[in-house]
Coordinates of N, CA and C in Angstrom, one line a residue:
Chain A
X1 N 4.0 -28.2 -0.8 CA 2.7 -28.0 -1.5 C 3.0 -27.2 -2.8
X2 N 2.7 -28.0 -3.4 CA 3.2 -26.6 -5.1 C 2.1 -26.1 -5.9
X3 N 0.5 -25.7 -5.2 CA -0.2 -25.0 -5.5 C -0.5 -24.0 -5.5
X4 N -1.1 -23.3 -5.6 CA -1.5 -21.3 -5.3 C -1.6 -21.2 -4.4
X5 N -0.4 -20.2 -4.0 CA -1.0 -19.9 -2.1 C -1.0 -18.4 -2.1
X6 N -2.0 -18.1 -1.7 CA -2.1 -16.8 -1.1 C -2.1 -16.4 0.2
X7 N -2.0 -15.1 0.9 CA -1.7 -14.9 1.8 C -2.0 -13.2 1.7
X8 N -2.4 -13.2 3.1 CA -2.9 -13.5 3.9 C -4.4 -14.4 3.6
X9 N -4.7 -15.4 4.2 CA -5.7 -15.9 3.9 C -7.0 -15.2 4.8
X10 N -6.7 -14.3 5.5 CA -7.6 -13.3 6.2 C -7.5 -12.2 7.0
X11 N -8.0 -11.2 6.3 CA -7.9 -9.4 6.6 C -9.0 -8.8 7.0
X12 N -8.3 -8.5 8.6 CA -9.4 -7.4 8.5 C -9.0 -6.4 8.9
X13 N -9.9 -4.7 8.6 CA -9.1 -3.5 8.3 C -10.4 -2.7 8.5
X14 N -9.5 -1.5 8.6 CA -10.5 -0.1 9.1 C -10.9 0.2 7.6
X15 N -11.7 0.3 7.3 CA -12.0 1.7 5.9 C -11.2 2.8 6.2
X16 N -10.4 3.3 4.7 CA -9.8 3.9 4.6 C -8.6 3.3 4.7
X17 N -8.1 2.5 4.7 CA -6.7 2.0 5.2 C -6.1 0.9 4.0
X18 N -4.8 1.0 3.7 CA -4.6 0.6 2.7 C -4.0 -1.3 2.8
X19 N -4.6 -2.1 1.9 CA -4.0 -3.1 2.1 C -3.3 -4.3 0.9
X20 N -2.5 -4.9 0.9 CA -2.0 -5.7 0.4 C -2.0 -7.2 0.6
X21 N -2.3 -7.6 -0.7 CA -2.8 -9.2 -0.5 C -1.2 -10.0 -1.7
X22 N -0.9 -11.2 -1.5 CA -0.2 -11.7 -2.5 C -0.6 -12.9 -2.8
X23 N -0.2 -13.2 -4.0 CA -0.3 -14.0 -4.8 C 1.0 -14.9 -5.2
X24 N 1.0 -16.6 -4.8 CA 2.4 -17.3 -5.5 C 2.0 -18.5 -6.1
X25 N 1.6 -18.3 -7.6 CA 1.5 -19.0 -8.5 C 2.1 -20.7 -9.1
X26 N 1.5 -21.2 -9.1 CA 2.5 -22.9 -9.5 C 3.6 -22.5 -10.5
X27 N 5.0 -22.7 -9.9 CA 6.0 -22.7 -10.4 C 5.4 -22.7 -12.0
X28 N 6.1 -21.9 -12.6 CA 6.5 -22.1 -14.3 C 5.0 -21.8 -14.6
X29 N 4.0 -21.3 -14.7 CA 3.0 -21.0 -14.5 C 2.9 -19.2 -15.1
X30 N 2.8 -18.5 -16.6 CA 3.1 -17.9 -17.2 C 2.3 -16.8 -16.6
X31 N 0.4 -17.4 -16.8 CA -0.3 -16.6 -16.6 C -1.4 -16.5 -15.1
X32 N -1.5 -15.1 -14.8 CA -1.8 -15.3 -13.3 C -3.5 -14.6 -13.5
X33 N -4.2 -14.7 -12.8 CA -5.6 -14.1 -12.5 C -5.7 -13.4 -11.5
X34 N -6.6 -12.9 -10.9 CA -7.1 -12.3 -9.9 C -8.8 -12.2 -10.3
X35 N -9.2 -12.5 -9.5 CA -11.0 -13.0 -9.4 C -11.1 -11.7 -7.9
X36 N -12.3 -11.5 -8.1 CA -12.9 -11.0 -6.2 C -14.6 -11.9 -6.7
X37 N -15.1 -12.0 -5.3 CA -16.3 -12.7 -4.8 C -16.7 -12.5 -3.7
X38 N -18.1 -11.8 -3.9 CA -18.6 -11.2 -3.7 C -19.5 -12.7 -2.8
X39 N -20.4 -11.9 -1.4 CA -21.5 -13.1 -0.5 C -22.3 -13.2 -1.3
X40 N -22.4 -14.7 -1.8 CA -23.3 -15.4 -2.3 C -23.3 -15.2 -4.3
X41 N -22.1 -14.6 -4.5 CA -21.7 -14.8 -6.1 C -20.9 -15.3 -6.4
X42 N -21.0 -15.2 -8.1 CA -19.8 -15.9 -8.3 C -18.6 -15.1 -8.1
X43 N -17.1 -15.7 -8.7 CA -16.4 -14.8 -8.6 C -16.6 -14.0 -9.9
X44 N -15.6 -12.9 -9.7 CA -16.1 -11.8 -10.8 C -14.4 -11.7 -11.5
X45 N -13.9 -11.6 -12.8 CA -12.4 -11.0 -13.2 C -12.1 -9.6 -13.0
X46 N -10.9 -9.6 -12.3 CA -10.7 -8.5 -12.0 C -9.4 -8.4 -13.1
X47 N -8.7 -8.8 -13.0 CA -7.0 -8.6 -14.3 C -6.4 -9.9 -14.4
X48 N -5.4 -10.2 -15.2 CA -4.3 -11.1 -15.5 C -3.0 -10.6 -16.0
X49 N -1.9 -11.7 -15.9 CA -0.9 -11.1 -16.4 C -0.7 -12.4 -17.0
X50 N 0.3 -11.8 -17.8 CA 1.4 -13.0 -18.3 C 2.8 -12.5 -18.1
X51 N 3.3 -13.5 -17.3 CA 4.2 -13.2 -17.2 C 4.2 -12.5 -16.1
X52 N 5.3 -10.7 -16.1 CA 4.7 -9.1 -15.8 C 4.5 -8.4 -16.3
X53 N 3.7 -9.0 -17.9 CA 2.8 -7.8 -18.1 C 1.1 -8.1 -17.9
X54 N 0.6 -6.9 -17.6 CA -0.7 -6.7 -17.3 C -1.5 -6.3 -18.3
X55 N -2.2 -7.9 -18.9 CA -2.7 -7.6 -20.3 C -4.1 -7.1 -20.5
X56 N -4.9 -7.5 -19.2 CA -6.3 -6.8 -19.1 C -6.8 -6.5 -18.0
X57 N -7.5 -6.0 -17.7 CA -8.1 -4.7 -16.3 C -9.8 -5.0 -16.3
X58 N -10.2 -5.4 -15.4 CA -11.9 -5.5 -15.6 C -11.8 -4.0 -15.1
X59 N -13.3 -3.7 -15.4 CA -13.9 -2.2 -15.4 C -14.3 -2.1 -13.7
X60 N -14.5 -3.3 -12.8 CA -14.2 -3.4 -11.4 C -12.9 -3.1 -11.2
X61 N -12.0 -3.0 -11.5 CA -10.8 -2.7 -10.8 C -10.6 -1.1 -11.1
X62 N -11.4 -0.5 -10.3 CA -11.3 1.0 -9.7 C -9.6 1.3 -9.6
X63 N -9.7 3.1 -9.3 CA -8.4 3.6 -9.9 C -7.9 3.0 -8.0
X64 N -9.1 2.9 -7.1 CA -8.1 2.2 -6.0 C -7.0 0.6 -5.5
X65 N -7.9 0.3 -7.1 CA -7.2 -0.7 -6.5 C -5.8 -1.3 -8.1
X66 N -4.2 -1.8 -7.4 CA -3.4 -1.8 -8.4 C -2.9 -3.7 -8.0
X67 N -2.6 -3.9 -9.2 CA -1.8 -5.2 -9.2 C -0.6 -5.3 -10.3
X68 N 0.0 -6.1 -9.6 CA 1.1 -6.0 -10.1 C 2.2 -7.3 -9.8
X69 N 3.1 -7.6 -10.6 CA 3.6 -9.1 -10.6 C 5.3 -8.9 -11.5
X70 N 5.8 -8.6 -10.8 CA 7.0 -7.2 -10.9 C 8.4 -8.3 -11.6
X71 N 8.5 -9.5 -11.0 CA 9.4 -10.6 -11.7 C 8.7 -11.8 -12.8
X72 N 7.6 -11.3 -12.8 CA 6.5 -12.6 -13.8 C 6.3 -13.9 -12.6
X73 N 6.8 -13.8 -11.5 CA 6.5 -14.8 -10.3 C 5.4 -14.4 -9.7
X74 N 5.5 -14.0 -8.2 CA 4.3 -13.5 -7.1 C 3.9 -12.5 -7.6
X75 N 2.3 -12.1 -7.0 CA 2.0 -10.6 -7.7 C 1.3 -10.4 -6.3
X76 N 1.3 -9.2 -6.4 CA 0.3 -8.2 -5.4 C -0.4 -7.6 -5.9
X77 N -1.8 -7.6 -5.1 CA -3.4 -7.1 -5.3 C -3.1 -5.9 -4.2
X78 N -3.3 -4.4 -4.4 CA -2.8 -3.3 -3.3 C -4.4 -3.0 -3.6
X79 N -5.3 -2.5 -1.9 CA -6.4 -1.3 -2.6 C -6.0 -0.6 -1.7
X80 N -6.1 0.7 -2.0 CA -6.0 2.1 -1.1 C -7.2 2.5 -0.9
X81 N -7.4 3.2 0.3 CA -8.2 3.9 1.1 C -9.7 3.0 0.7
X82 N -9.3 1.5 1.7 CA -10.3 0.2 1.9 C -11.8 1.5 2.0
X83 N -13.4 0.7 1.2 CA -14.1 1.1 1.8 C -14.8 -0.4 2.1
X84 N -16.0 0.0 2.3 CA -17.1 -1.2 3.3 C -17.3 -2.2 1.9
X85 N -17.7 -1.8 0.6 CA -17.9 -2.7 -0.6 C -16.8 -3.6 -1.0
X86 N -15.8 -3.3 -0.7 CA -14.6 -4.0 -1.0 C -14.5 -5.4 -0.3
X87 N -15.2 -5.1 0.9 CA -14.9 -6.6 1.8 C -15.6 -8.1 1.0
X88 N -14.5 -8.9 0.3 CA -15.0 -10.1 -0.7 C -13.7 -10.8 -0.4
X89 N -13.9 -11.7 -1.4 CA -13.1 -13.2 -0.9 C -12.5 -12.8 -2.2
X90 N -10.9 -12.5 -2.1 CA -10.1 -12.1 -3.4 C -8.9 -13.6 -3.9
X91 N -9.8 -14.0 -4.7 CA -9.2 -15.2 -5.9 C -8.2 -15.2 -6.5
X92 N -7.0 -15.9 -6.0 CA -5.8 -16.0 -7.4 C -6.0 -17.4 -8.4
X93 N -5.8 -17.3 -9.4 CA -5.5 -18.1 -10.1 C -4.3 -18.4 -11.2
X94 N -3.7 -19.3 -11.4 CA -2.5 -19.3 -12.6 C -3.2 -20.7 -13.5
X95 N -2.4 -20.6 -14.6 CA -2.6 -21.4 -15.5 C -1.1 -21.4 -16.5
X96 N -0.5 -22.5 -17.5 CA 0.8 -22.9 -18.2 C -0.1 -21.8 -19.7
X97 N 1.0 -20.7 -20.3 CA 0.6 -20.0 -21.4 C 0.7 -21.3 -22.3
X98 N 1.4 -21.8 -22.5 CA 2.0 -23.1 -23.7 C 0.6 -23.6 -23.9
X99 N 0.3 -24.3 -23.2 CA -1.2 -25.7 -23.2 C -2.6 -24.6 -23.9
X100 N -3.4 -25.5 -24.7 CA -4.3 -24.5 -24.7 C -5.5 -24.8 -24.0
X101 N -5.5 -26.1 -23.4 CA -6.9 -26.3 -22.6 C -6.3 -27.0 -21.2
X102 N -5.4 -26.2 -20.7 CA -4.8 -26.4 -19.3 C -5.8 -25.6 -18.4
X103 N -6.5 -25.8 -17.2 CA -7.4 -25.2 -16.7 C -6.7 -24.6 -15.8
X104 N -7.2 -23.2 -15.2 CA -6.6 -22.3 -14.2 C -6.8 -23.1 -12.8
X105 N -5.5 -23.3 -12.6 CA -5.6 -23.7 -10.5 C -5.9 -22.3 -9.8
X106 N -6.9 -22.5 -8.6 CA -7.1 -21.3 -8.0 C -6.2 -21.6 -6.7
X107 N -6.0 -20.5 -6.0 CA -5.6 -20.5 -4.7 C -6.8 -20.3 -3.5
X108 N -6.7 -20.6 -2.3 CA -7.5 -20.7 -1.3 C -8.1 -19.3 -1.2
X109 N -7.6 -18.2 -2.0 CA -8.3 -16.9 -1.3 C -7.9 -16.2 0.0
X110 N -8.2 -15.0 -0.2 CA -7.8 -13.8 0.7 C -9.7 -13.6 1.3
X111 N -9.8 -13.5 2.3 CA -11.1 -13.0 2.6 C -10.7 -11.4 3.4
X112 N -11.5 -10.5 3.3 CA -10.8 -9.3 3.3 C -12.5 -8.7 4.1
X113 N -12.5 -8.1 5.5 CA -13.2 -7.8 5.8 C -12.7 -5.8 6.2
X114 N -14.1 -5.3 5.9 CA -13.6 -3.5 6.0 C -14.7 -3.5 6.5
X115 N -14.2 -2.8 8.0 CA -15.0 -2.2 9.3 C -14.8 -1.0 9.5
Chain B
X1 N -18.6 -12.3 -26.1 CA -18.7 -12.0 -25.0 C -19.4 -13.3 -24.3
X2 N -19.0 -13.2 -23.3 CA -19.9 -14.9 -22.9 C -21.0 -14.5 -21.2
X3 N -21.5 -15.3 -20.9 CA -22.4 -15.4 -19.7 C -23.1 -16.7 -19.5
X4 N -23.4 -17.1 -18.3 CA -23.7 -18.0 -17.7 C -24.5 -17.7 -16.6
X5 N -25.3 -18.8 -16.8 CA -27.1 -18.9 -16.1 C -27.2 -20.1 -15.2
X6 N -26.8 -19.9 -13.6 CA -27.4 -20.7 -13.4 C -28.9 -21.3 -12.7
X7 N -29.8 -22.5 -13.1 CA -31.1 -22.0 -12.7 C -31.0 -23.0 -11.5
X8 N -31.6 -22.0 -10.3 CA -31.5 -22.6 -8.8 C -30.2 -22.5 -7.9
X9 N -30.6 -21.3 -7.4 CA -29.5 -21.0 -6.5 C -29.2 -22.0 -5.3
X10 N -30.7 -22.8 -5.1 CA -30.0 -23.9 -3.7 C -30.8 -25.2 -4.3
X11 N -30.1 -26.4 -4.0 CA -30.5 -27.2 -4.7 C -30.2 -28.2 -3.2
X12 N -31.4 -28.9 -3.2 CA -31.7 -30.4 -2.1 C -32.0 -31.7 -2.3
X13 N -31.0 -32.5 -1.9 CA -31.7 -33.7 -2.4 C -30.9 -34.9 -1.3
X14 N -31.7 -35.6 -1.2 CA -31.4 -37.0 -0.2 C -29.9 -37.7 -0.5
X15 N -29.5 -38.0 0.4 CA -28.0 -39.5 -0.1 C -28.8 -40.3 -0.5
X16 N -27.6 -40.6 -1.2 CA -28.1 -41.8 -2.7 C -28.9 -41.0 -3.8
X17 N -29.8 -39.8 -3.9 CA -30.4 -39.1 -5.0 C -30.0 -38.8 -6.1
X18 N -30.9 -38.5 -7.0 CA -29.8 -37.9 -8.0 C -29.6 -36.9 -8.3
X19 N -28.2 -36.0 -8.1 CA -28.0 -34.7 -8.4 C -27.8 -34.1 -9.8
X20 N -28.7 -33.2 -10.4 CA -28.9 -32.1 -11.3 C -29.0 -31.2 -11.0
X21 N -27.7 -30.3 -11.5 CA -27.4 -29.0 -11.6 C -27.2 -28.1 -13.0
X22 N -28.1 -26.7 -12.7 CA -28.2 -26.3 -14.1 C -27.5 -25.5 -14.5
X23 N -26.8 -25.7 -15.9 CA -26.1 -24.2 -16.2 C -26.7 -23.5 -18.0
X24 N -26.7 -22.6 -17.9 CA -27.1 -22.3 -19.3 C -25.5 -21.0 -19.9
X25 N -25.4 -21.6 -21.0 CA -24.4 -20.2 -21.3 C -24.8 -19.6 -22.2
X26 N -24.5 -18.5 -22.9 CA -24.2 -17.7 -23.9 C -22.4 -17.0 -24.4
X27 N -22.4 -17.4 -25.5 CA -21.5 -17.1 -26.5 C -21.3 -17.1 -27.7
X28 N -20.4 -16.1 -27.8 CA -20.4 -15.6 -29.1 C -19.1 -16.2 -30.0
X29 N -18.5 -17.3 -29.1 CA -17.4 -18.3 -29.6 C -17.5 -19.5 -29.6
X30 N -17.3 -20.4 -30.0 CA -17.4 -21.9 -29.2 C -16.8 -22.3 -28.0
X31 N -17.3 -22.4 -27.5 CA -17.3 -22.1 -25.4 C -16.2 -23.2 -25.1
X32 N -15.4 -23.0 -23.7 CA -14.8 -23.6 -23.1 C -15.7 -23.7 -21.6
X33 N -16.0 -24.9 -21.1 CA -17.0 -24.9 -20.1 C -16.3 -25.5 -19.1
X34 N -16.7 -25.5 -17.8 CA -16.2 -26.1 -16.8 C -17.3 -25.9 -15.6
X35 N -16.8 -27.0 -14.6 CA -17.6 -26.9 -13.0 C -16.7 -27.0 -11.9
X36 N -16.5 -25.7 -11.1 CA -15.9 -25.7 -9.9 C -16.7 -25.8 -8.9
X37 N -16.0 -26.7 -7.7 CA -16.9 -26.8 -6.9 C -15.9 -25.9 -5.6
X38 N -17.1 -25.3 -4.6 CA -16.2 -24.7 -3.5 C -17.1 -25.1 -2.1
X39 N -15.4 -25.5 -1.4 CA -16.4 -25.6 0.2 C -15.9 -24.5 1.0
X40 N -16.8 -24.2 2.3 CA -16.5 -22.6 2.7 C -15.5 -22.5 2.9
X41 N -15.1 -21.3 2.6 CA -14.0 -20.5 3.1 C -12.7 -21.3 2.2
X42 N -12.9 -21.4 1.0 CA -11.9 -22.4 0.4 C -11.6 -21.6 -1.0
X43 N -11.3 -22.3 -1.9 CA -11.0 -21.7 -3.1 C -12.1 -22.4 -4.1
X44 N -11.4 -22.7 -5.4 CA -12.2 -23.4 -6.5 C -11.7 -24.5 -6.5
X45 N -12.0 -26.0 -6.4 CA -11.8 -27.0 -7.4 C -12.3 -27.7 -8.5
X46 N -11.5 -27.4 -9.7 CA -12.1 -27.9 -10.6 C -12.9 -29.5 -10.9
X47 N -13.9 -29.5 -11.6 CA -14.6 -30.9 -11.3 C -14.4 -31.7 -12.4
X48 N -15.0 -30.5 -13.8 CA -14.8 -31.2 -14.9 C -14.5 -29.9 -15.7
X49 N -13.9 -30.3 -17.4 CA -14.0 -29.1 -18.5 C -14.8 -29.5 -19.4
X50 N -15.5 -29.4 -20.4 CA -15.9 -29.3 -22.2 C -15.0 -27.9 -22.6
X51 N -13.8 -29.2 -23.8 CA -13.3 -28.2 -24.5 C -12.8 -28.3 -26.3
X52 N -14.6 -28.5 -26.1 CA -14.7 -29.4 -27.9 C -14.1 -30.7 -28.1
X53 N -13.9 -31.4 -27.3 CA -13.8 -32.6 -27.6 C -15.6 -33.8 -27.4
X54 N -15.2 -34.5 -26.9 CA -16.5 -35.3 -26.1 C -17.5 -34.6 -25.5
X55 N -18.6 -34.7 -26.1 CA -19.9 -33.7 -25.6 C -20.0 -34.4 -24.2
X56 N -19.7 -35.2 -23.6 CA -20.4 -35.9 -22.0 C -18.9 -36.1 -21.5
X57 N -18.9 -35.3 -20.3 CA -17.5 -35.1 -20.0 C -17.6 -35.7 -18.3
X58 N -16.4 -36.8 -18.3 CA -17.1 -37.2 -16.9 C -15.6 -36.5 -15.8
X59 N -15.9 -36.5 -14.9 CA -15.0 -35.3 -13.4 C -14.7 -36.4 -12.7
X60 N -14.3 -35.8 -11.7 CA -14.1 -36.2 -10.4 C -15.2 -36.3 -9.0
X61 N -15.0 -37.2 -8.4 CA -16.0 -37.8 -7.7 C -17.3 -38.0 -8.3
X62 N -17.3 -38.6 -9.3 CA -18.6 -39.4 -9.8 C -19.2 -38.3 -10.4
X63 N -19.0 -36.7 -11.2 CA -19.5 -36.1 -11.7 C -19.5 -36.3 -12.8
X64 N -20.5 -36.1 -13.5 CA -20.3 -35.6 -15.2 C -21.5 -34.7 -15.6
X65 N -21.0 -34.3 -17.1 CA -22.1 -33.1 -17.3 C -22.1 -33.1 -19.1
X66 N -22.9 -33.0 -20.0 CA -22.8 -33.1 -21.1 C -23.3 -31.7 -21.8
X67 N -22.6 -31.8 -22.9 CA -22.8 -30.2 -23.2 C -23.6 -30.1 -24.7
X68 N -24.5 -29.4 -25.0 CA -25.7 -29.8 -25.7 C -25.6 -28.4 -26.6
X69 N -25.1 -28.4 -27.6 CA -24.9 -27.0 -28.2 C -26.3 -26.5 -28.4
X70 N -27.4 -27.3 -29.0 CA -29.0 -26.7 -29.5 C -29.4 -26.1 -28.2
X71 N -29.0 -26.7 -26.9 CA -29.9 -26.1 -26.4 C -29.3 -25.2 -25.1
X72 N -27.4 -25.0 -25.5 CA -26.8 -24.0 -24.9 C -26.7 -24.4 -23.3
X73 N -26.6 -25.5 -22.9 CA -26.7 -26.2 -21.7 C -25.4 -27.0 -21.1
X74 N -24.8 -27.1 -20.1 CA -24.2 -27.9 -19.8 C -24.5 -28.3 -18.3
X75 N -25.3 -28.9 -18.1 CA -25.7 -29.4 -16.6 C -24.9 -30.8 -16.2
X76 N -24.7 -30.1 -14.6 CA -23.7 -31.3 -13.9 C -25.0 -32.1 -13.5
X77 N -24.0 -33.3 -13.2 CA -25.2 -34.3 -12.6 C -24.0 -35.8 -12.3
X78 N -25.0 -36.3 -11.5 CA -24.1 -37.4 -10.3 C -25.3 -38.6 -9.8
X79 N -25.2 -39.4 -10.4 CA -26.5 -40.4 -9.8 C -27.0 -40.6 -8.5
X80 N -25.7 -40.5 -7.6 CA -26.3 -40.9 -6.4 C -25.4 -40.0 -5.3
X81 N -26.1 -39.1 -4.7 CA -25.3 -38.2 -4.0 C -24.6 -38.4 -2.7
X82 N -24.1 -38.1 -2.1 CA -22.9 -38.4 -1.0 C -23.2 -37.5 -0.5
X83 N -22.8 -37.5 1.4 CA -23.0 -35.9 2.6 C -22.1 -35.1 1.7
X84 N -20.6 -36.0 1.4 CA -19.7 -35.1 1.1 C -20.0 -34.1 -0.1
X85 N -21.0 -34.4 -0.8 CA -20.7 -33.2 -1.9 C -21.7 -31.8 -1.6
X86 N -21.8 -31.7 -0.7 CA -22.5 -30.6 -0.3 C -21.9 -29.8 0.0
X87 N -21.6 -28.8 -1.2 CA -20.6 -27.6 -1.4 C -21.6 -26.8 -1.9
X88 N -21.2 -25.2 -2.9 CA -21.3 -24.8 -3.5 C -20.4 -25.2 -5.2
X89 N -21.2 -25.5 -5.9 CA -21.1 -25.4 -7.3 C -21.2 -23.9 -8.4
X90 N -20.0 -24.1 -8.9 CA -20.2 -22.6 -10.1 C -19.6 -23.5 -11.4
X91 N -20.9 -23.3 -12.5 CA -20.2 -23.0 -13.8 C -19.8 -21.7 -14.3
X92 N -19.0 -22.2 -15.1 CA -17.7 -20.7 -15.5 C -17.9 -21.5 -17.4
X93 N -17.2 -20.2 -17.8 CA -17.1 -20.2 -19.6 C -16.2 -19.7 -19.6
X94 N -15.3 -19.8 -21.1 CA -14.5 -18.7 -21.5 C -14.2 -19.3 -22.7
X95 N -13.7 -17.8 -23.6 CA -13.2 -18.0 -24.6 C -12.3 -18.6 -24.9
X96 N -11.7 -19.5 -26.4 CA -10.5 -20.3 -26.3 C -9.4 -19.0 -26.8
X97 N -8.3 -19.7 -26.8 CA -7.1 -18.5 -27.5 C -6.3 -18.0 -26.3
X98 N -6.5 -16.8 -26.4 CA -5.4 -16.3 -25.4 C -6.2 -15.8 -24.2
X99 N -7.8 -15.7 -24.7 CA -8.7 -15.1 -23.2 C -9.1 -16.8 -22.5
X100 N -8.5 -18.0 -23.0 CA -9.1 -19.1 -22.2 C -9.0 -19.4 -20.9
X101 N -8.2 -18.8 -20.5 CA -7.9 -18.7 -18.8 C -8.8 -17.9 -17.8
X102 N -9.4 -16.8 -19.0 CA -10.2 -15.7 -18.2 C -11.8 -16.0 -18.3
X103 N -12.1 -16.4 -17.4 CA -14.0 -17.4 -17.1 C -14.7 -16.3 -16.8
X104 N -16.1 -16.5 -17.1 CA -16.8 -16.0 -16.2 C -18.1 -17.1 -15.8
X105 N -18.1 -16.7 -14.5 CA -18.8 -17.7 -13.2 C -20.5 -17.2 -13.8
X106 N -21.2 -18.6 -13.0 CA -22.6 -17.7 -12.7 C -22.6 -17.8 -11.2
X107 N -23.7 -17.7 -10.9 CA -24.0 -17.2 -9.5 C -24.2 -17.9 -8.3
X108 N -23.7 -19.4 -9.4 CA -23.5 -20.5 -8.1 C -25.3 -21.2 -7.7
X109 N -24.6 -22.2 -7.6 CA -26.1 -23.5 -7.2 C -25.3 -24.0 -5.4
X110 N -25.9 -23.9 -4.2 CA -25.6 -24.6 -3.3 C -26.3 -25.6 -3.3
X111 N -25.7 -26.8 -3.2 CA -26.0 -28.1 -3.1 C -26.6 -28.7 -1.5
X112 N -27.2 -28.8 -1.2 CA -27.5 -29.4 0.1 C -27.5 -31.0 0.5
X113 N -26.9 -31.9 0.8 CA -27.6 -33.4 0.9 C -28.0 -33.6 2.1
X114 N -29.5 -34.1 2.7 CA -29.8 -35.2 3.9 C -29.9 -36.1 4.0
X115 N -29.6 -36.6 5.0 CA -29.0 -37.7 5.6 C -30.9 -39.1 4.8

């Protein structure tokens, strides 16, 4: 399969408790996303990179939560000390930097529940 | 800055009917448009784009949607509907350049079909 996979495709966690989701992008695939979605919205942008750099931050991504994509390959979505609002369906996406109307493939999502 | 309207959060209609789904955008660029469709617990797949080319852009599984600059519209639509497309639908925007990868959703239309 040489699409976006993410993993865990389902978490669940105590509030308070710190967790990590990843992200593995279609090979050769420059630039990466991260979406969260929310019951019954759309998704919302959380950051991107190119590459490993992290070129923008939505104003949702609180100082709990960090990402990061440390070889320009897989990245990790970390949030520390989970609370109850967090629990959403967290979106990776990649897309080729080269192309300029190549559309972002998403991956199946992380569903992330905080109890 | 861009944003997206969609009108009718749940949408019903018989097999064989015809499906109209609405989206409205706003931008302050010449828009890159698109329709993801999602079934539960899944990710996005893309259906169709408008990306200045052809105002009537036709997708996959018998979708298409035409994009109407006067009146800021690009509604999906499908002549005769199938059990199978009874998902969730989101249009997304984004800017072209280097933010073209980074969308924003509206709030999603659920599609319903009976039998």
């Amino acid at each position: 399969d040489t699409g976006v996979s993410q993993n865990p495709r389902h978490k669940i966690t105590k509030r308070g408790q710190n967790v990590t989701f990843r992200c593995d992008p279609i090979s050769e695939h420059n630039r990466l996303y991260w979406y969260r979605q929310t019951l019954g919205q759309g998704p919302e942008f959380l950051t991107y990179f190119q590459n490993e750099a992290q070129l923008e931050k939505s104003r949702l991504l609180s100082d709990r939560f960090s990402a990061e994509r440390p070889k320009g390959s897989f990245s990790t979505l970390e949030i520390q000390r989970t609370e109850q609002g967090d629990s959403a369906m967290y979106l990776c996406a990649s897309r080729p930097d080269r192309a300029s109307n190549t559309e972002a493939f998403f991956g199946q999502g992380t569903r992330l529940t905080v109890v | 800055a861009q944003s997206v309207t969609q009108l009718g959060s749940h949408v019903s209609v018989s097999e064989g009917a015809l499906v109209l789904l609405r989206c409205n955008y706003s931008s302050s660029v010449p828009p890159y448009l698109f329709w993801y469709v999602q079934y539960p617990n899944q990710g996005l797949q893309l259906l169709l784009k408008y990306t200045s080319a052809a105002t009537l852009v036709k997708g996959i599984n018998g979708f298409e949607a035409e994009f109407k600059k006067s009146e800021t519209s690009f509604h999906l639509t499908k002549p005769s509907a199938h059990m199978s497309d009874a998902a969730e639908y989101f249009c997304a925007v984004s800017a072209g350049g280097t933010s073209y990868g980074k969308l924003t959703f509206g709030q999603g239309t659920i599609l319903t079909v009976h039998p």
